[in-house]
Short mmCIF file of C-alpha atoms in Angstrom, two decimals:
data_model
loop_
_atom_site.label_atom_id
_atom_site.label_comp_id
_atom_site.label_asym_id
_atom_site.label_seq_id
_atom_site.Cartn_x
_atom_site.Cartn_y
_atom_site.Cartn_z
CA UNK A 14 -10.28 -16.31 44.73
CA UNK A 15 -9.28 -12.73 44.00
CA UNK A 16 -8.91 -11.55 40.41
CA UNK A 17 -6.34 -8.92 39.61
CA UNK A 18 -5.31 -6.97 36.54
CA UNK A 19 -1.65 -7.22 37.56
CA UNK A 20 -1.31 -10.96 36.87
CA UNK A 21 1.68 -11.86 34.69
CA UNK A 22 2.02 -14.82 32.33
CA UNK A 23 5.57 -15.95 31.73
CA UNK A 24 7.51 -18.91 30.42
CA UNK A 25 8.54 -21.20 33.26
CA UNK A 26 11.98 -22.75 33.38
CA UNK A 27 13.37 -25.32 30.98
CA UNK A 28 10.99 -25.84 28.07
CA UNK A 29 10.12 -29.16 26.37
CA UNK A 30 11.45 -27.81 23.05
CA UNK A 31 14.82 -27.17 24.68
CA UNK A 32 15.00 -30.68 26.12
CA UNK A 33 14.03 -32.25 22.80
CA UNK A 34 16.55 -30.13 20.88
CA UNK A 35 19.33 -31.10 23.29
CA UNK A 36 18.48 -34.81 23.17
CA UNK A 37 18.24 -34.81 19.37
CA UNK A 38 21.50 -32.87 19.18
CA UNK A 39 23.31 -35.39 21.39
CA UNK A 40 21.92 -38.33 19.38
CA UNK A 41 23.04 -36.79 16.08
CA UNK A 42 26.47 -35.98 17.50
CA UNK A 43 26.96 -39.50 18.86
CA UNK A 44 25.90 -41.15 15.59
CA UNK A 45 28.14 -38.83 13.61
CA UNK A 46 31.20 -39.60 15.73
CA UNK A 47 30.49 -43.35 15.69
CA UNK A 48 30.00 -43.11 11.93
CA UNK A 49 33.41 -41.50 11.49
CA UNK A 50 34.93 -44.27 13.60
CA UNK A 51 33.37 -46.87 11.30
CA UNK A 52 33.94 -45.25 7.90
CA UNK A 53 37.03 -43.14 8.42
CA UNK A 54 37.57 -40.11 6.17
CA UNK A 55 38.46 -41.76 2.84
CA UNK A 56 36.08 -41.84 -0.13
CA UNK A 57 34.21 -38.90 1.40
CA UNK A 58 31.07 -39.00 -0.74
CA UNK A 59 31.28 -42.58 -1.96
CA UNK A 60 29.62 -45.83 -0.98
CA UNK A 61 30.83 -47.56 2.20
CA UNK A 62 29.92 -50.99 3.44
CA UNK A 63 29.76 -49.66 7.03
CA UNK A 64 26.10 -49.21 7.93
CA UNK A 65 23.98 -48.59 11.02
CA UNK A 66 21.35 -51.28 10.96
CA UNK A 67 19.75 -50.65 7.55
CA UNK A 68 20.89 -47.03 7.22
CA UNK A 69 23.83 -45.94 5.10
CA UNK A 70 26.92 -44.22 6.42
CA UNK A 71 29.67 -42.37 4.62
CA UNK A 72 31.95 -39.55 5.80
CA UNK A 73 29.75 -36.86 4.19
CA UNK A 74 26.67 -38.27 5.95
CA UNK A 75 28.60 -38.40 9.23
CA UNK A 76 29.66 -34.77 8.82
CA UNK A 77 26.02 -33.77 8.33
CA UNK A 78 25.13 -35.64 11.55
CA UNK A 79 27.92 -33.99 13.55
CA UNK A 80 26.99 -30.49 12.31
CA UNK A 81 23.29 -31.12 12.98
CA UNK A 82 24.13 -32.32 16.50
CA UNK A 83 26.29 -29.28 17.26
CA UNK A 84 23.64 -26.90 15.95
CA UNK A 85 21.01 -28.68 18.05
CA UNK A 86 23.10 -28.38 21.20
CA UNK A 87 23.87 -24.72 20.59
CA UNK A 88 20.26 -23.82 19.87
CA UNK A 89 18.93 -25.73 22.90
CA UNK A 90 19.96 -22.88 25.23
CA UNK A 91 16.81 -20.85 24.59
CA UNK A 92 13.16 -21.74 23.98
CA UNK A 93 12.91 -19.70 20.78
CA UNK A 94 16.25 -21.03 19.53
CA UNK A 95 15.14 -24.61 20.17
CA UNK A 96 12.04 -23.97 18.07
CA UNK A 97 14.26 -22.60 15.29
CA UNK A 98 16.24 -25.86 15.45
CA UNK A 99 12.96 -27.75 15.08
CA UNK A 100 12.07 -25.73 11.98
CA UNK A 101 15.55 -26.30 10.56
CA UNK A 102 15.19 -30.05 11.08
CA UNK A 103 11.74 -30.02 9.52
CA UNK A 104 12.80 -28.08 6.44
CA UNK A 105 16.24 -29.64 5.96
CA UNK A 106 15.26 -33.25 6.45
CA UNK A 107 11.97 -32.74 4.61
CA UNK A 108 13.93 -31.58 1.55
CA UNK A 109 16.39 -34.44 2.05
CA UNK A 110 13.45 -36.89 2.20
CA UNK A 111 12.01 -35.68 -1.10
CA UNK A 112 15.47 -35.58 -2.72
CA UNK A 113 16.18 -39.11 -1.50
CA UNK A 114 12.88 -40.37 -2.89
CA UNK A 115 13.80 -39.05 -6.31
CA UNK A 116 17.37 -40.39 -6.13
CA UNK A 117 16.25 -43.90 -5.24
CA UNK A 118 13.48 -43.85 -7.87
CA UNK A 119 10.54 -44.16 -5.49
CA UNK A 120 8.79 -40.98 -6.67
CA UNK A 121 10.00 -40.39 -10.21
CA UNK A 122 12.29 -41.72 -12.88
CA UNK A 123 15.41 -40.71 -10.94
CA UNK A 124 15.40 -37.01 -11.74
CA UNK A 125 18.56 -36.33 -9.73
CA UNK A 126 20.49 -39.40 -10.82
CA UNK A 127 23.07 -37.25 -12.67
CA UNK A 128 23.60 -35.12 -9.55
CA UNK A 129 24.97 -38.17 -7.79
CA UNK A 130 24.28 -39.48 -4.34
CA UNK A 131 26.83 -37.79 -2.05
CA UNK A 132 25.08 -39.02 1.12
CA UNK A 133 24.77 -42.60 -0.20
CA UNK A 134 21.00 -42.59 0.39
CA UNK A 135 18.87 -45.73 0.31
CA UNK A 136 15.14 -46.30 0.80
CA UNK A 137 15.54 -46.89 4.55
CA UNK A 138 17.36 -43.54 4.85
CA UNK A 139 14.49 -41.77 3.13
CA UNK A 140 11.95 -42.96 5.68
CA UNK A 141 14.32 -42.10 8.53
CA UNK A 142 14.59 -38.58 7.11
CA UNK A 143 10.80 -38.32 7.04
CA UNK A 144 10.72 -39.31 10.72
CA UNK A 145 13.39 -36.72 11.55
CA UNK A 146 11.41 -34.04 9.68
CA UNK A 147 8.28 -34.92 11.71
CA UNK A 148 10.35 -34.81 14.91
CA UNK A 149 11.58 -31.36 13.90
CA UNK A 150 7.98 -30.24 13.46
CA UNK A 151 7.16 -31.56 16.93
CA UNK A 152 10.10 -29.62 18.42
CA UNK A 153 8.99 -26.47 16.61
CA UNK A 154 5.35 -26.75 17.67
CA UNK A 155 5.49 -28.22 21.20
CA UNK A 156 3.62 -26.06 23.69
CA UNK A 157 5.57 -23.96 26.15
CA UNK A 158 5.07 -24.32 29.88
CA UNK A 159 3.83 -21.07 31.36
CA UNK A 160 2.96 -19.84 34.84
CA UNK A 161 0.72 -17.07 36.08
CA UNK A 162 2.02 -15.04 38.99
CA UNK A 163 0.02 -12.60 41.01
CA UNK A 164 1.67 -9.78 42.92
CA UNK A 165 1.33 -9.78 46.67
CA UNK A 166 -1.38 -7.43 47.88
CA UNK A 167 -0.55 -4.45 50.00
CA UNK A 168 -1.53 -4.67 53.67
CA UNK A 169 -5.01 -3.39 54.42
CA UNK A 170 -6.52 -4.15 51.01
CA UNK A 171 -8.82 -6.78 52.45
CA UNK A 172 -6.94 -9.83 51.21
CA UNK A 173 -5.26 -11.99 53.82
CA UNK A 174 -1.73 -13.29 53.24
CA UNK A 175 -2.84 -16.93 53.06
CA UNK A 176 -4.99 -16.20 49.99
CA UNK A 177 -4.26 -18.19 46.84
CA UNK A 178 -3.77 -14.97 44.84
CA UNK A 179 -0.17 -14.69 46.02
CA UNK A 180 0.86 -18.14 44.80
CA UNK A 181 2.39 -19.00 41.43
CA UNK A 182 0.11 -21.40 39.61
CA UNK A 183 0.36 -23.11 36.21
CA UNK A 184 -1.46 -21.23 33.49
CA UNK A 185 -3.93 -22.73 31.12
CA UNK A 186 -2.69 -22.67 27.57
CA UNK A 187 -4.31 -19.90 25.61
CA UNK A 188 -3.64 -17.89 22.52
CA UNK A 189 -3.83 -14.57 24.34
CA UNK A 190 -0.87 -12.27 24.13
CA UNK A 191 1.21 -11.50 27.23
CA UNK A 192 0.67 -8.13 28.89
CA UNK A 193 2.53 -5.26 27.27
CA UNK A 194 3.78 -4.00 30.60
CA UNK A 195 6.48 -6.22 32.11
CA UNK A 196 7.15 -6.49 35.80
CA UNK A 197 10.66 -6.52 37.26
CA UNK A 198 12.58 -9.68 36.45
CA UNK A 199 9.97 -11.06 34.06
CA UNK A 200 10.97 -11.72 30.48
CA UNK A 201 8.88 -12.72 27.50
#
């Protein structure tokens, strides 16, 4: 195998973070729309008897789901944007988890009881929010797929055209930085 200094490492195609962000976005959007169909728009921040399994639903909660789904779908168009969506999920739903624990009295003596419960949170919702926060962290931290490409050698350099150095092969994950000099058509 021939080693070359001109090898380029680049991100290859659709990334796992993008796929996860799109799937999570669609799921949130679907649950938000179904939630609006079940609860309607009246009593926007109040308690509704309409629930999904053990999880609460009210119009405010449904609006949060629809907005989260739309943001997830919009940010799924780029690998870096999808990671930003993961961080937003992690931070937003992590805060919502802690806030829900204090509202329902699991952590403290209901510190935020006077602030109300506009999302109609229950204990089951709190643990769902923890799971969503962890999922956001996974989206933000999932490894990118990369490839290494070697330029074709010029004729007469002693490397035949069937050599493996001209193929595009998957790169091993490393923490090394990409080359500072970019070839034509390669983006980082």
